[in-house]
Amino acid sequence: MEISQQQNESAGQSASGRSNRKTPLIIAGPCSAETPEQVMQAASALALDHRVDYFRAGVWKPRTTPDSFQGIGTPALQWLQEVREKTGLKVTTEVGSPKHVEEALKAGIDMLWIGARTVSNPFVIQEIADALRGSDVPVLVKNPLSPDIDLWEGAINRMVRAGIKEVGAIHRGFFWWGKSIMRNQPFWHIPLELRRRMPGLLLINDPSHIAGKRDLISQLAHRAMEHDFSGLMVEVHPEPDNAWSDAAQQLTPRNFLSLMDELFGIAPESSHTTLLNELRAEVDSMDEMLVWALSVRMELAGKIAEVKKEAGLNSLQTGRWQEVLENVKTLGARSGMDPVFVEKVYNYIHRQSLNLQNGVLKSNDAQTKKEPNFVL
Ligand code: PEP
Ligand code: MN
């Protein structure tokens, strides 16, 4: 199946056109190509489902540490060729350098994707775009690690300007420094804004790299479909627990097929319950972030109290408090929130912060100024 698209070259800009596909584009396969047997086992299972369009397997792996499995490299391209011959599935792999592009094109790989770490580097992206010039291979560009929409859009435009006719985007979530139940934060508004900027963009969701663990994949995939994504890229391994990379997030072929049925089969009776659970899981994830942000804020308030103690200042600094309040009310209004609600929430936070600071100030000697404790 083609990822056919119309190209939009308007205003000298280049936005890839969206396929008018009725069915979503499905890309599935293991994180990494490990052995010829593992690759063929995964592919044979996936080929049983006519909804799978492309078989994925990483040949060159962008791993965080040099001690991890770095991928088999060029020899594994032949395993992908065998998959295509024996199963009829099209094949796709990640490229991260002009050398990878050269090898993958030589091996006739049907589609390429560019990984999140690579997209963060415009020099490399330009080199890859130059290496792809003149080929007609479709290219999917993952979002960069940081939630930087311009960098993502820029990488896509570099591909289109190099004359690549079929360019799409993969949303794989964004690195988040706080605690979260997910490996990467979805920040759904970013891919949706990208699609707004590039009307008709072929936009694929990769729930595996967002979730980081298999039990969250289904809810993310459902969300992506609700947001009208053009398709999914899902990691599937014959024995996920023994995978050489991303073991926690890969699905067995059986679980993947159930996911496909759940998403595209007959709607289950309890679709409301499913949706409710998905939305609640997202709320839980936001609550984790909120509580984490509050705890960091309180820690900072404690440090500020130490400075105030040294300087002989009161915990309550009215001018500063007004400034904080105005700032959050403006931010709230910008996000469509009622300023009265924002003010109430911040009054609570501020009181707690003052209580904490008063504790620090009181712990000093007799010179310390006393502040009454607020009761929440
Ligand atoms: C992958 O798809 O296996 C991969 C390495 O993805 P990402 O670039 O999203 O981390
Ligand atoms: Mn992976």
PDB file of C-alpha atoms and ligand atoms in Angstrom, residues 30-32 56-58 60-63 94 113-119 142-143 145 170-173 183-184 206 208-210 233 235 245-246 249, ligand 1:
ATOM      1  CA  PRO A  30      10.190  -5.364  16.400  1.00  0.00           C
ATOM      2  CA  CYS A  31      12.175  -2.482  17.801  1.00  0.00           C
ATOM      3  CA  SER A  32      15.364  -4.089  16.460  1.00  0.00           C
ATOM      4  CA  ARG A  56       9.384  -2.269  10.719  1.00  0.00           C
ATOM      5  CA  ALA A  57      12.684  -3.336  12.293  1.00  0.00           C
ATOM      6  CA  GLY A  58      15.567  -1.135  13.432  1.00  0.00           C
ATOM      7  CA  TRP A  60      20.921   0.769  13.168  1.00  0.00           C
ATOM      8  CA  LYS A  61      19.865   1.550  16.739  1.00  0.00           C
ATOM      9  CA  PRO A  62      20.375   4.981  18.339  1.00  0.00           C
ATOM     10  CA  ARG A  63      21.002   3.742  21.883  1.00  0.00           C
ATOM     11  CA  GLU A  94      15.433   3.889  10.595  1.00  0.00           C
ATOM     12  CA  TRP A 113      12.064   6.834   9.009  1.00  0.00           C
ATOM     13  CA  ILE A 114      14.272   9.280  10.837  1.00  0.00           C
ATOM     14  CA  GLY A 115      14.522   8.815  14.601  1.00  0.00           C
ATOM     15  CA  ALA A 116      13.840  11.349  17.335  1.00  0.00           C
ATOM     16  CA  ARG A 117      17.493  11.800  18.307  1.00  0.00           C
ATOM     17  CA  THR A 118      18.560  12.489  14.731  1.00  0.00           C
ATOM     18  CA  VAL A 119      15.776  15.015  14.107  1.00  0.00           C
ATOM     19  CA  LYS A 142       9.752  11.438  14.019  1.00  0.00           C
ATOM     20  CA  ASN A 143       9.294  14.317  16.422  1.00  0.00           C
ATOM     21  CA  LEU A 145      13.109  14.601  21.736  1.00  0.00           C
ATOM     22  CA  ILE A 170       5.618  10.234  13.400  1.00  0.00           C
ATOM     23  CA  HIS A 171       4.520  11.386  16.833  1.00  0.00           C
ATOM     24  CA  ARG A 172       6.535   9.385  19.389  1.00  0.00           C
ATOM     25  CA  GLY A 173       6.248  11.645  22.412  1.00  0.00           C
ATOM     26  CA  ARG A 183       8.290   7.019  28.926  1.00  0.00           C
ATOM     27  CA  ASN A 184       7.670  10.116  26.819  1.00  0.00           C
ATOM     28  CA  ASP A 206       3.897   5.632  17.717  1.00  0.00           C
ATOM     29  CA  SER A 208       5.072   2.199  21.847  1.00  0.00           C
ATOM     30  CA  HIS A 209       7.722   4.876  22.390  1.00  0.00           C
ATOM     31  CA  ILE A 210       5.289   7.177  24.184  1.00  0.00           C
ATOM     32  CA  MET A 233       3.614   2.463  14.232  1.00  0.00           C
ATOM     33  CA  GLU A 235       6.530  -2.376  18.180  1.00  0.00           C
ATOM     34  CA  SER A 245      15.964  -3.360  23.003  1.00  0.00           C
ATOM     35  CA  ASP A 246      12.743  -1.815  24.338  1.00  0.00           C
ATOM     36  CA  GLN A 249       7.027  -1.805  25.424  1.00  0.00           C
TER      37      GLN A 249
HETATM   38  C1  PEP B   1      12.518   3.157  17.274  1.00  0.00           C
HETATM   39  O1  PEP B   1      11.550   3.403  16.553  1.00  0.00           O
HETATM   40  O2  PEP B   1      12.880   2.028  17.588  1.00  0.00           O
HETATM   41  C2  PEP B   1      13.260   4.300  17.854  1.00  0.00           C
HETATM   42  C3  PEP B   1      14.521   4.216  18.217  1.00  0.00           C
HETATM   43  O3  PEP B   1      12.458   5.354  18.011  1.00  0.00           O
HETATM   44  P1  PEP B   1      12.692   6.844  18.567  1.00  0.00           P
HETATM   45  O4  PEP B   1      13.571   7.523  17.578  1.00  0.00           O
HETATM   46  O5  PEP B   1      11.296   7.339  18.582  1.00  0.00           O
HETATM   47  O6  PEP B   1      13.289   6.724  19.938  1.00  0.00           O
END
